Amino acid sequence: MPNIPPISDDEENELYEHHAFRVVAGQQPLRIDKYLMNFIENATRNKIQAAAKDGSIFVNDVPVKSNYKVKPNDYITVKFEHPPHENLLIAEDIPIDIVYEDDDLLVVNKPAGMVVHPGHGNYSGTLINGLIFHFENLPNNSSERPGLVHRIDKDTSGLLVVAKTEQAMAHLSNQFAKKTSEREYVALVWGNIKEDEGTIEGNIGRHPKNRLQNTVFLEDEEEKGKPAITHFKVLERLGYVTLVSCKLETGRTHQIRVHMKHIGHTLFNDERYGGERILKGTTFTKYKQFVENCFKILPRQALHAKTLGFVHPTTGEFMKFESEIPEDIAQCLEKWRHYAKHAND
């Protein structure tokens, strides 16, 4: 087998045309089409099988069919027939909820369901598509993404700051890098957290068996992840779920989702991390129906970027913005409050 170096996270994030994976040592035999569905976001099984049929899936440099069973240390490469082009940004007249704007920056309240920037499987309808329609000459960040200082997940709602000038981009990016910005999220999580507040520390990196997830690496394996610190505080206890405030010291991908799962309190209805299952509660059919109704009201992870604070790049003033909890989370909370109240009757 050729001695192929592992792909770094940064390189892999740009591999929209080609995908490459090294199978971990403990992997059980599994059809390659099923295996790749855990590694390539938004790629359907049909699309993967079509790529195999075209001879575009290789294991150790040899083309394989979709029924090939992966083995430990296999090196897999995939090439899709019609590669998307992330850098072909198209301006789209998308409404943007602007909380604040001046000559240097704007603060946006992003709705759940909107992708922040184009990426694999999402090349239109993103926040950036809307930004470049409404604003000309936005500065690029280090990843060539116009105006973007930071990001939040597609199904997370809440506040983002966008730079309108090169100077603002440099100044704001520096604050996020040096951890001087203030970011507070509210999250509804499964289970009754014992402590009223606490700090979660654990390096976060890509999950070895499911590349669409991140996970915590500790002790001997901590070099596989990047340092991450989350401070949490209980806001409301609702029996089988808890409403918490989370303040970030670092900004790793899926940080709150990964850290809360790590301490045994997965976010409510977080499908990617298993929160769409009933993780706490009774076995009664009535309770199951209640939770499923909550999932219908809140069809996403219960996470909202509520507070954003930073020093203005020109005036030097510390600015702080608050965003109300959106209607879907608010309605879900009301149902849990009602349930918790009557459960104790």
mmCIF file of C-alpha atoms in Angstrom, residues 7-10 179 201-208 211 213-229 250-253 255 258-259 262:
data_model
loop_
_atom_site.group_PDB
_atom_site.id
_atom_site.type_symbol
_atom_site.label_atom_id
_atom_site.label_comp_id
_atom_site.label_asym_id
_atom_site.label_seq_id
_atom_site.Cartn_x
_atom_site.Cartn_y
_atom_site.Cartn_z
ATOM 1 C CA ILE A 7 -5.158 14.641 5.383
ATOM 2 C CA SER A 8 -5.268 17.545 7.811
ATOM 3 C CA ASP A 9 -8.604 18.989 8.934
ATOM 4 C CA ASP A 10 -7.898 22.248 7.100
ATOM 5 C CA LYS A 179 -10.876 35.043 23.361
ATOM 6 C CA GLU A 201 -12.557 21.298 29.359
ATOM 7 C CA GLY A 202 -11.661 18.759 26.716
ATOM 8 C CA ASN A 203 -9.882 18.898 23.378
ATOM 9 C CA ILE A 204 -12.277 18.635 20.453
ATOM 10 C CA GLY A 205 -11.489 16.932 17.150
ATOM 11 C CA ARG A 206 -13.105 14.930 14.372
ATOM 12 C CA HIS A 207 -14.748 11.682 15.487
ATOM 13 C CA PRO A 208 -12.681 8.738 14.191
ATOM 14 C CA ARG A 211 -16.549 12.331 10.365
ATOM 15 C CA GLN A 213 -19.379 14.446 14.316
ATOM 16 C CA ASN A 214 -16.729 15.873 16.590
ATOM 17 C CA THR A 215 -15.757 14.339 19.903
ATOM 18 C CA VAL A 216 -13.658 14.996 23.026
ATOM 19 C CA PHE A 217 -10.122 13.603 23.259
ATOM 20 C CA LEU A 218 -8.530 13.342 26.702
ATOM 21 C CA GLU A 219 -5.187 12.434 28.255
ATOM 22 C CA ASP A 220 -3.061 10.312 25.876
ATOM 23 C CA GLU A 221 -5.246 11.208 22.890
ATOM 24 C CA GLU A 222 -5.692 14.929 23.514
ATOM 25 C CA GLU A 223 -3.308 15.840 20.674
ATOM 26 C CA LYS A 224 -6.009 14.572 18.272
ATOM 27 C CA GLY A 225 -8.149 17.596 19.157
ATOM 28 C CA LYS A 226 -7.852 21.314 19.803
ATOM 29 C CA PRO A 227 -8.274 22.871 23.278
ATOM 30 C CA ALA A 228 -11.864 23.824 24.081
ATOM 31 C CA ILE A 229 -13.439 25.394 27.178
ATOM 32 C CA THR A 250 -12.982 28.925 22.522
ATOM 33 C CA GLY A 251 -14.895 28.489 19.274
ATOM 34 C CA ARG A 252 -14.537 24.903 18.098
ATOM 35 C CA THR A 253 -16.967 23.394 15.609
ATOM 36 C CA GLN A 255 -18.327 22.910 20.752
ATOM 37 C CA VAL A 258 -19.940 18.032 21.833
ATOM 38 C CA HIS A 259 -19.096 19.231 25.357
ATOM 39 C CA HIS A 262 -19.448 14.561 26.794
#
